[in-house]
Coordinates of C-alpha atoms (C1' of nucleotides) in Angstrom, one line a residue:
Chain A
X135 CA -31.4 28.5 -14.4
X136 CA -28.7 25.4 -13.9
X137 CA -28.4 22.5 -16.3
X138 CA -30.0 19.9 -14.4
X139 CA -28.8 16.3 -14.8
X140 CA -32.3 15.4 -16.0
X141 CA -31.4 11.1 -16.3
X142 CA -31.2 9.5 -12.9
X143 CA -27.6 7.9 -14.1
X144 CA -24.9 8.6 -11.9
X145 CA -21.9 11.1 -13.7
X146 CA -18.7 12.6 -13.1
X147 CA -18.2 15.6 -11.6
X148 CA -16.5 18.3 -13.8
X149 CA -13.0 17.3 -15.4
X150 CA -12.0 14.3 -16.1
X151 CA -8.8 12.0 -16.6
X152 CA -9.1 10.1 -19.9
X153 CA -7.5 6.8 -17.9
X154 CA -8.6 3.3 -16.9
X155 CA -6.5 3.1 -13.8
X156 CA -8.3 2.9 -10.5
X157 CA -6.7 5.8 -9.1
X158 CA -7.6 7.6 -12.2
X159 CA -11.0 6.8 -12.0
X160 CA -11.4 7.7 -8.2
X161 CA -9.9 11.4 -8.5
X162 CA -12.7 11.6 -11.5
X163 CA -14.9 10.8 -8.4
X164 CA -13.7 12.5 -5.4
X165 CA -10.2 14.2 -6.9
X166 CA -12.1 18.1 -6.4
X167 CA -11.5 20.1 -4.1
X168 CA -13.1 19.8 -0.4
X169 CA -15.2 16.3 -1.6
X170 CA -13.0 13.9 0.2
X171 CA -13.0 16.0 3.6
X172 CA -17.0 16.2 3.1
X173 CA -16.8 12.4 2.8
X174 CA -14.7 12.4 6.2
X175 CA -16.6 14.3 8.3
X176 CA -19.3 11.8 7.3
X177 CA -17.2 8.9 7.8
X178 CA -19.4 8.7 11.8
X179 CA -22.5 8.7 10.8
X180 CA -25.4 11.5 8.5
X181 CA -25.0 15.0 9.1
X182 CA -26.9 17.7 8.1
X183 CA -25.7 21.1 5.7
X184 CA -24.9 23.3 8.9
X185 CA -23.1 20.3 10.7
X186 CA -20.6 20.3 7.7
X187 CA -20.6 23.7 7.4
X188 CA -19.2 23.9 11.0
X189 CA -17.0 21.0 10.7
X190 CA -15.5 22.5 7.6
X191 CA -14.2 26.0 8.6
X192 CA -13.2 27.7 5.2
X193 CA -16.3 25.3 2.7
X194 CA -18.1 27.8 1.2
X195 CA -22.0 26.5 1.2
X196 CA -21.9 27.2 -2.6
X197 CA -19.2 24.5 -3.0
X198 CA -20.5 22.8 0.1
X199 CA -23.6 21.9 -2.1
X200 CA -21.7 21.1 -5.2
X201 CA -19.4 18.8 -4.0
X202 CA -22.9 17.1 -2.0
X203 CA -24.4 16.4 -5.9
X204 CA -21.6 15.4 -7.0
X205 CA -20.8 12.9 -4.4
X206 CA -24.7 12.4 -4.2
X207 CA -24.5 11.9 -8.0
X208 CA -21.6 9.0 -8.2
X209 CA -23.3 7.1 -5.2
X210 CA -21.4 8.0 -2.7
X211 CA -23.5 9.2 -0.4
X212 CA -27.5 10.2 -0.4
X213 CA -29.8 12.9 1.1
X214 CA -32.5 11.3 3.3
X215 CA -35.4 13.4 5.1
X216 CA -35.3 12.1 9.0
X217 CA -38.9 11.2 10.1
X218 CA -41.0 13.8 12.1
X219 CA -40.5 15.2 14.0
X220 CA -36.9 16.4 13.6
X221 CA -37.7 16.8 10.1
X222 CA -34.3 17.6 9.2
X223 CA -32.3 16.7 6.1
X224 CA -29.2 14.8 6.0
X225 CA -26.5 13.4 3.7
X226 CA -25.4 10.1 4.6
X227 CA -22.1 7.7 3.0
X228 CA -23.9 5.2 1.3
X229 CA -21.8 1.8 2.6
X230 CA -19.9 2.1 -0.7
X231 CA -19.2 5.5 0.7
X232 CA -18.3 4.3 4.3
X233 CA -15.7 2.2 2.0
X234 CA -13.7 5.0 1.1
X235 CA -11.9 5.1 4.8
X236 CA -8.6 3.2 3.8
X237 CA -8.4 6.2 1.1
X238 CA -8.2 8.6 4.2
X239 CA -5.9 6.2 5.9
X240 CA -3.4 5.8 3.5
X241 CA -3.4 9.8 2.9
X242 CA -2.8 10.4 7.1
X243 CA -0.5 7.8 7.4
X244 CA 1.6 9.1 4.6
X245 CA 1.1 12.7 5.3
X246 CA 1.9 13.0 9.0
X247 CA 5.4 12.0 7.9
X248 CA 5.7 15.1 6.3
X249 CA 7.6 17.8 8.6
X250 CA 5.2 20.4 6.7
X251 CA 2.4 19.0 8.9
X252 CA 1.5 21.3 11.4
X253 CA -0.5 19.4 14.2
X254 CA -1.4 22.9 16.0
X255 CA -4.0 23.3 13.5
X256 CA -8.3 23.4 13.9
X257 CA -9.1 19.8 13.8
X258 CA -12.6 18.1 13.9
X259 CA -14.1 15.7 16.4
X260 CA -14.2 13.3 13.4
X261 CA -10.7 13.5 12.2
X262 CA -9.6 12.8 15.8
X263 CA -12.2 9.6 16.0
X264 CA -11.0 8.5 12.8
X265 CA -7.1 9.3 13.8
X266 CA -7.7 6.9 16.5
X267 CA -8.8 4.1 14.2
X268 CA -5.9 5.2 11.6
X269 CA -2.8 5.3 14.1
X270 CA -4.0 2.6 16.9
X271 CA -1.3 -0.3 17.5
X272 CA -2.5 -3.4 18.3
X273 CA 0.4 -4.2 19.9
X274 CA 0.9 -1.2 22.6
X275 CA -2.6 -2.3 23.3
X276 CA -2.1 -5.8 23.9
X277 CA -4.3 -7.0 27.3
X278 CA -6.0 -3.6 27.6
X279 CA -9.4 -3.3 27.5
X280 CA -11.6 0.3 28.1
X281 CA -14.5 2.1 27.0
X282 CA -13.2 5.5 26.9
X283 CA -16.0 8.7 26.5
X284 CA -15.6 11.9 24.9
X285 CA -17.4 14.8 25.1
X286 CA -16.0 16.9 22.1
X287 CA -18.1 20.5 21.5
X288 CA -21.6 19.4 22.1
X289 CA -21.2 15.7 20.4
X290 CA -20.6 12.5 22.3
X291 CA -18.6 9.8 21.2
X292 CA -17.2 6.5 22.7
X293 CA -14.1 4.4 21.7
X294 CA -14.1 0.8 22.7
X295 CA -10.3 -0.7 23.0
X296 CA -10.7 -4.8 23.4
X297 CA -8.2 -8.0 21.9
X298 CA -6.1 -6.0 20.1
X299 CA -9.1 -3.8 18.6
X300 CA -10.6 -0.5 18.5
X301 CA -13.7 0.8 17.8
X302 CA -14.6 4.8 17.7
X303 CA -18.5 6.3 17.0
X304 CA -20.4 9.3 17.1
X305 CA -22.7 8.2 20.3
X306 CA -23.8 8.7 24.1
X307 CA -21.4 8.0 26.2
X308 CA -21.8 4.6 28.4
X309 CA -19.8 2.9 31.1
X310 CA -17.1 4.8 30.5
X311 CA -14.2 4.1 32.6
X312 CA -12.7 7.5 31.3
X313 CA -14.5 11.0 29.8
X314 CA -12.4 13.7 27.9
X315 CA -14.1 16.8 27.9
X316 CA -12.5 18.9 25.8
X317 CA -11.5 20.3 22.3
X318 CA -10.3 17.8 19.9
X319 CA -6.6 19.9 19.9
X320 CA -6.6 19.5 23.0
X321 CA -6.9 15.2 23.2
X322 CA -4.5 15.5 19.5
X323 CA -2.3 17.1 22.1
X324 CA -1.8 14.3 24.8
X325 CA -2.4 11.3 22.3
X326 CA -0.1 12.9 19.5
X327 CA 1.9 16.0 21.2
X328 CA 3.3 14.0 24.2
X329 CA 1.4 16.6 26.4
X330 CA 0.8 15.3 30.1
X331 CA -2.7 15.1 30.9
X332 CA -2.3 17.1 34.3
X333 CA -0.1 19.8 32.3
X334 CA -3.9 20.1 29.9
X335 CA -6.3 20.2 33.0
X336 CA -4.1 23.0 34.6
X337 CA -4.7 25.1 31.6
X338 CA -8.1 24.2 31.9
X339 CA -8.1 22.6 28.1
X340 CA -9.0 19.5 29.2
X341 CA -11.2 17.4 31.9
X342 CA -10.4 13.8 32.8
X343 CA -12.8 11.7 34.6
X344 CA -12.5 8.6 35.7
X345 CA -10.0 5.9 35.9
X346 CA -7.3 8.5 35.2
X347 CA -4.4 5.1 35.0
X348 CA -6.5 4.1 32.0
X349 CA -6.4 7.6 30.7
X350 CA -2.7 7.5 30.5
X351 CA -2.6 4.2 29.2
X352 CA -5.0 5.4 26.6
X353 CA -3.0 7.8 24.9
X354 CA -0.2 5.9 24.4
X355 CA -1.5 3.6 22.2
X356 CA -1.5 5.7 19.1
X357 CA 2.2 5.9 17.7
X358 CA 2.9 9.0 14.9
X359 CA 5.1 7.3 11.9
X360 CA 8.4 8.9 12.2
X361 CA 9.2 12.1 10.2
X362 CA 11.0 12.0 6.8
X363 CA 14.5 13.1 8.0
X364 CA 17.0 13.8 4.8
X365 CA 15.6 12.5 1.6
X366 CA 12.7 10.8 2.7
Chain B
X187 CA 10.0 36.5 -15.7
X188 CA 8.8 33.9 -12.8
X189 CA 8.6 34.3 -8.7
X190 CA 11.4 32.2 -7.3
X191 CA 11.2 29.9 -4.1
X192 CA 14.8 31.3 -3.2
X193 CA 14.7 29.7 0.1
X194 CA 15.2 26.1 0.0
X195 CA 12.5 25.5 2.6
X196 CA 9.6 22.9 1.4
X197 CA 6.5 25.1 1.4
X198 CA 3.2 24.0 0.0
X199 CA 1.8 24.5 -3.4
X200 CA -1.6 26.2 -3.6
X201 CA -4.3 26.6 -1.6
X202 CA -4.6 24.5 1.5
X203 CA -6.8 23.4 4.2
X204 CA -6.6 24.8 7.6
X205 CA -6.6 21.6 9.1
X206 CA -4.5 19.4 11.5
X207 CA -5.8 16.0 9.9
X208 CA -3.6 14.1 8.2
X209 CA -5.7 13.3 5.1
X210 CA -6.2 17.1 4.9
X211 CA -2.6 17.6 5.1
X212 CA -2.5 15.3 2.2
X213 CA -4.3 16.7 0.3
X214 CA -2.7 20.4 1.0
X215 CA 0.8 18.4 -0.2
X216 CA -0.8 16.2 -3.5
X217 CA -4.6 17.2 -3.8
X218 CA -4.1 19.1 -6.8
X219 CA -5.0 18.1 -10.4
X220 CA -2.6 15.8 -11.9
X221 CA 0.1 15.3 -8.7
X222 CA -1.0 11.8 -7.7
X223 CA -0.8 10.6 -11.7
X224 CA 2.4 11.8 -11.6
X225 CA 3.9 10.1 -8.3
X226 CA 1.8 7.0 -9.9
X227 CA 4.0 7.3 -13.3
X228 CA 7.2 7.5 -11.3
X229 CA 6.5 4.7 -8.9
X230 CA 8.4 2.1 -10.9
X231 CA 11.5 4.4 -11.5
X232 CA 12.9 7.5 -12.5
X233 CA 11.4 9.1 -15.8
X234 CA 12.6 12.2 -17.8
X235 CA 9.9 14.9 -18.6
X236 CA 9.1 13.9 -21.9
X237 CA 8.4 10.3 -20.5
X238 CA 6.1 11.7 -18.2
X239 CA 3.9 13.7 -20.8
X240 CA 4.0 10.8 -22.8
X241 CA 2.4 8.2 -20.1
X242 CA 0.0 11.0 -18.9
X243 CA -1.7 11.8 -22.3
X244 CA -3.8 15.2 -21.0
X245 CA -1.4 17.2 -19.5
X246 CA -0.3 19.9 -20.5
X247 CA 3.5 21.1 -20.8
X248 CA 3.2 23.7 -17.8
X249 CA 1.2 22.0 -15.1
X250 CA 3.7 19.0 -16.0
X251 CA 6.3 21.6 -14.9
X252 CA 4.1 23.4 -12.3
X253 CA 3.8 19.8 -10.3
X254 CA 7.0 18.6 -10.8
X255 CA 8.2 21.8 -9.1
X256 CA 5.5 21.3 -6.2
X257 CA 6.2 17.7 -5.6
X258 CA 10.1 18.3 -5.3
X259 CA 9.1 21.2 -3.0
X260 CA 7.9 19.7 -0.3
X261 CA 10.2 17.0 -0.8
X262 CA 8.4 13.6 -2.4
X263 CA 10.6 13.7 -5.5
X264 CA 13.6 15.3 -7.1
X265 CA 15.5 16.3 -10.2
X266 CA 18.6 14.0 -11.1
X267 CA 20.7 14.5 -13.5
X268 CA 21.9 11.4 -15.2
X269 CA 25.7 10.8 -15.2
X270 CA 27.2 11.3 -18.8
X271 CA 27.4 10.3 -21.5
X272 CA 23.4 9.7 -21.5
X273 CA 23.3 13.2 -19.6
X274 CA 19.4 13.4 -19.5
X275 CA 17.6 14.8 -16.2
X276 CA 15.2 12.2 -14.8
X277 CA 13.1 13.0 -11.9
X278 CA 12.8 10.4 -9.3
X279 CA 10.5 9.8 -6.0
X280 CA 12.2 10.7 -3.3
X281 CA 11.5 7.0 -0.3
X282 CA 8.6 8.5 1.2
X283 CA 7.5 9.5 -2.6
X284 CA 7.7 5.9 -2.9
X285 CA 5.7 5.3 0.0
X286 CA 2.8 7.0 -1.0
X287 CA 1.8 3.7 -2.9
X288 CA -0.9 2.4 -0.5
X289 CA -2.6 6.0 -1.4
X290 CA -2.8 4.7 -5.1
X291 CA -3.5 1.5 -3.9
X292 CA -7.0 2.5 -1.9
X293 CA -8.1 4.7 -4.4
X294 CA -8.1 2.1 -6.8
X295 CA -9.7 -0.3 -5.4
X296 CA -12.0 1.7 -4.0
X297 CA -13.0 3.7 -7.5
X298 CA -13.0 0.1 -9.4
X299 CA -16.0 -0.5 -7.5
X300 CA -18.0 2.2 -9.0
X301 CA -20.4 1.5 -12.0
X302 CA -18.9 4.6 -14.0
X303 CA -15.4 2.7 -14.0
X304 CA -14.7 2.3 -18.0
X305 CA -11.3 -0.3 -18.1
X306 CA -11.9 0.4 -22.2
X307 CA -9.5 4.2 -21.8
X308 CA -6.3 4.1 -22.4
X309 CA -4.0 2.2 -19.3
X310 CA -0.3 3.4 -19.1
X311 CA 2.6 0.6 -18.5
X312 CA 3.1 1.5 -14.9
X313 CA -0.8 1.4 -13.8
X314 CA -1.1 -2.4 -15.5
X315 CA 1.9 -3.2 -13.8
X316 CA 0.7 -1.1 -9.7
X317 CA -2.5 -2.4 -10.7
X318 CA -1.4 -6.5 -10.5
X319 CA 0.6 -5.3 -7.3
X320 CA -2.9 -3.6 -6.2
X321 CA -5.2 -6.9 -6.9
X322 CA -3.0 -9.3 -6.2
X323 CA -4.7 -12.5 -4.4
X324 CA -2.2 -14.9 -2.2
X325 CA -4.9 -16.9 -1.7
X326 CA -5.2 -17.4 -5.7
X327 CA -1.4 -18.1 -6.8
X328 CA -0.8 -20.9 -3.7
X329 CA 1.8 -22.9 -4.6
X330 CA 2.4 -20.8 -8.1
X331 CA 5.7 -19.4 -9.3
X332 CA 6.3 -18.0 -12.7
X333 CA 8.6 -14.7 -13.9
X334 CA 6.4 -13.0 -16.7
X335 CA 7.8 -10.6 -19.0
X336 CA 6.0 -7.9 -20.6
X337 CA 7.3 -5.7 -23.7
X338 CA 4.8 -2.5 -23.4
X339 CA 5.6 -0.1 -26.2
X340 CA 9.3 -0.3 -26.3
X341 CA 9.7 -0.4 -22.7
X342 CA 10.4 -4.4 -20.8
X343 CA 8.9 -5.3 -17.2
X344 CA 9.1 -8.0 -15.2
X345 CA 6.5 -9.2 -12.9
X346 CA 7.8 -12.3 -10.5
X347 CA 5.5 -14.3 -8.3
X348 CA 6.2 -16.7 -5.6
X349 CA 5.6 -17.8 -1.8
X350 CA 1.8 -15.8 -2.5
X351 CA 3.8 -12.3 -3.4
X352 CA 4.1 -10.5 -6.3
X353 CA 6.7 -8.0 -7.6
X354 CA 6.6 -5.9 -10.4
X355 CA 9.8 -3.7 -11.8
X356 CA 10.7 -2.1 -14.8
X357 CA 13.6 -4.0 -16.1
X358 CA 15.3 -6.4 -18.5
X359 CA 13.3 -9.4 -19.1
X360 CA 15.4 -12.3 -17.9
X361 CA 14.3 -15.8 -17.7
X362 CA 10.7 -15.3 -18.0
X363 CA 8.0 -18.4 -18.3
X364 CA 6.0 -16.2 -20.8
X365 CA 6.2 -13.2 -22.1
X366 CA 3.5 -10.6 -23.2
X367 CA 4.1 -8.5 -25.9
X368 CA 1.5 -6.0 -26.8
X369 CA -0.8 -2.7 -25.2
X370 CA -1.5 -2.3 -21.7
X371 CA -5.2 -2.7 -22.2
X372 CA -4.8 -5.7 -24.3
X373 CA -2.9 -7.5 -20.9
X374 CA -5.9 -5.8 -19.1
X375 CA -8.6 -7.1 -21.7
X376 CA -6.9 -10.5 -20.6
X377 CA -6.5 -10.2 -16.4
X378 CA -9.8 -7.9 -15.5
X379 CA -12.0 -8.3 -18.6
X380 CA -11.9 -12.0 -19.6
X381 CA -10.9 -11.9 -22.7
X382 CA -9.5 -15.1 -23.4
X383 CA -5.8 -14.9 -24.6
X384 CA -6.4 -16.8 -27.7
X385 CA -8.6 -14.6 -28.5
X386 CA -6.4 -11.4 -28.3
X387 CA -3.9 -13.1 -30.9
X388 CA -6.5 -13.7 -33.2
X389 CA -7.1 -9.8 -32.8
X390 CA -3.1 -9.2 -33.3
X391 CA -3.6 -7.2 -29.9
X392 CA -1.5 -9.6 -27.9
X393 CA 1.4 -12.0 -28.5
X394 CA 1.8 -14.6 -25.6
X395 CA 5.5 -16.9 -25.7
X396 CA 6.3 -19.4 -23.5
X397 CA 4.3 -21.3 -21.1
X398 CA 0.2 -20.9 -22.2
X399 CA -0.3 -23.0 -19.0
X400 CA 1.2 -20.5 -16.8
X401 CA 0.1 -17.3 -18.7
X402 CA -3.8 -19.0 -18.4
X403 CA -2.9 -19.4 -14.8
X404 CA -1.5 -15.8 -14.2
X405 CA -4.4 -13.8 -15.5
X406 CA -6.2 -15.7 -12.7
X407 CA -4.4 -14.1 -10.1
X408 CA -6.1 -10.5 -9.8
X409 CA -9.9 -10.3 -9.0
X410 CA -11.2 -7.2 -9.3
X411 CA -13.8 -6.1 -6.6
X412 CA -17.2 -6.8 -7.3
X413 CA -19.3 -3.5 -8.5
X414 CA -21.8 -1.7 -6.4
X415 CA -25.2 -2.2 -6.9
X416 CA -28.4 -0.6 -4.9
X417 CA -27.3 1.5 -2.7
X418 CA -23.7 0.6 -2.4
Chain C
dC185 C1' -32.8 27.3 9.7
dG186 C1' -31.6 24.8 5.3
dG187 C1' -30.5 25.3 1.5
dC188 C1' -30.3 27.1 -3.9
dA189 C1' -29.3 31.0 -7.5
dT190 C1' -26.4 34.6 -9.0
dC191 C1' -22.7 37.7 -9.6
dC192 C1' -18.0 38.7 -9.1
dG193 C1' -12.8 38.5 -8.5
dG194 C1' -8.8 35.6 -8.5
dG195 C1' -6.3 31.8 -9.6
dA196 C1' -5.5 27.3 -11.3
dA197 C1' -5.8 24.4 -15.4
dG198 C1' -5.9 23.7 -20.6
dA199 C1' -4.3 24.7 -25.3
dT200 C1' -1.1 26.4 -28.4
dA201 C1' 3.0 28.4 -29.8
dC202 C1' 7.6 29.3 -29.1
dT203 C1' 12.6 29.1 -27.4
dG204 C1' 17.4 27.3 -25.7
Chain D
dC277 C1' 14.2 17.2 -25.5
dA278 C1' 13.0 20.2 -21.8
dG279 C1' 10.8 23.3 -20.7
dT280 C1' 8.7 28.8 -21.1
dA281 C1' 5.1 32.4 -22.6
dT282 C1' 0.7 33.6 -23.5
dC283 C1' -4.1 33.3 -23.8
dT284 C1' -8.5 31.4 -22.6
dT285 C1' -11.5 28.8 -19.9
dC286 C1' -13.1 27.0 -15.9
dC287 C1' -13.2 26.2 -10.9
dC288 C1' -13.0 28.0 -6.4
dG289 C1' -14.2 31.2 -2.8
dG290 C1' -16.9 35.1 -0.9
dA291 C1' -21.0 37.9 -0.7
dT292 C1' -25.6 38.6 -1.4
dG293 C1' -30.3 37.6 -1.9
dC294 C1' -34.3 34.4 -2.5
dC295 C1' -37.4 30.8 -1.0
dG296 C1' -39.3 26.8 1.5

DNA sequence: CGGCATCCGGGAAGATACTG
DNA sequence: CAGTATCTTCCCGGATGCCG
């Protein structure tokens, strides 16, 4: 039997820092291991256990389910039964939850200087969705407007570029005037990796459809912050 | 005896996700217990060890060392050693180090938001200090300039507003309006908890000289977020 | 399928004591 | 002051098995 928390008040998860400061306070929250990647891949929208379980090669579903109470337990996100019939369960970011997205921001922006960053890595449709609203520049975009699809491993998901803004979520594509079909290394790879889109579709790693002058317009618009060269 | 890193190439401590995300990558580089603290002690300047375990009250003498080692490692901070005759070794955040502030930044502000937040633990010097530049509103000190001093435990700071910014060193205090002299949680009594100043004197937990005009108008300055309620 | 309980091994963190 | 050495405890990760 497992010590239940028996009161409905919300409590911290294991360890904790004896220390007022904010920052303090959120690693009490979501400072353990795996609970701010769980929050990630929930950054688009509810997912259910196997849906993070796939997004998060190397989660264990022992931990998967700890690090769900916990984060279930602080309010940061909440378990909802979807109506019949696709009676599945599903955690969800409650919108204080949805909140914590400058948190990942601040951690990519500041970690992809690092030249320990290996880009070739397993990457999920999500972190690429939410890399696009991280590293977009206004400015390279300026007059552009498209509805770009993607079809990433079964899941849909459209970005909208208009004045200067972007907009990325997990849905059917629409009116696209370009679809990626694809793995999400394989977009990372033209948008980030200066790949040529024609060099992707040769190795068969990507599909381009549509407007392909929009395409390479597309993945230009997402500039990496240089690397730290000698002492930062 | 202890394995060496002989080779002088950054390498990551501990485990780490297999992940091409930046937040992930992040987390692989600072996600372990304690390493954001420590960045967030040495974000106002260099600090010697024993500085360090002071300000971070919990830590323990070898993880101190342990994360030291791993944040010089993959290159966010390293080990000076002071020129004589005050021939201490200080370590000091390497300019990305220092750019890892916005990561502090959105956790706070994010976690100050959560009802389990207790401002009544014990604050360090350089938290109140990130924390006013972390809550600083423009909007709030238009048309304001003051130099406030603060004398936190033996140590002097100096925070300077003007033109709607804020900056906050450790340093001499020089020309200040007003100057605090006192704990960090009796300045944050007075800024987030509304404590009136008068008040805090009477208590013996605060002396305020110089300006009370300007010291009534500075703990104005910092709103903190307002707390969740149902459902985020 | 969608979890939760349990056991186990390894490793990181915490506490304390000790040394140059 | 600036760390090591040692010991214990707890968390993490993997495997297995149960139950709705």
């Amino acid at each position: 039997m497992k010590l239940e928390n028996t009161t409905n008040t919300p409590s911290l998860p294991g360890r904790s820092y004896d220390d007022a400061c904010g920052a303090a306070h959120a690693l009490n929250l979501i400072g353990e291991r795996w609970a701010i990647l769980v929050m990630r891949e929930l950054m688009l929208g509810p997912l259910r256990f196997s849906d993070l379980r796939a997004a998060l090669p190397g989660i264990s579903a022992n931990v998967l389910t700890q690090r769900l109470e916990g984060l279930g337990g602080i309010g940061a996100l909440v378990k909802r039964k979807l109506p019949p019939p696709a009676a599945a369960q599903v955690y969800e970011l409650t919108p204080w939850g949805y909140e914590a997205e400058p948190i990942m921001q601040a951690l990519g922006r500041w970690a992809t200087r690092s030249p320990l960053h290996d880009p070739t890595l397993p990457l999920s449709a999500v972190s690429l969705m939410l890399s696009f609203r991280t590293m977009f520049d206004p400015a390279r975009a300026d007059g552009f407007e498209a509805r770009i699809g993607f079809r990433l491993g079964g899941e849909d998901y459209m970005v909208r570029i208009a004045k200067g803004r972007i907009e990325a979520a997990r849905e059917a594509i629409e009116n696209a005037d370009v679809v990626f079909t694809g793995t999400p290394p394989a977009v990372a790879g033209a948008v980030y990796g200066g790949v040529k889109l024609a060099a992707l579709e040769a190795d068969g790693a990507l599909e381009v459809d549509g407007y392909r002058t929009i395409a390479n317009r597309f993945i230009t618009l997402f500039p990496l912050p240089p690397k730290i060269s000698a002492e930062g």
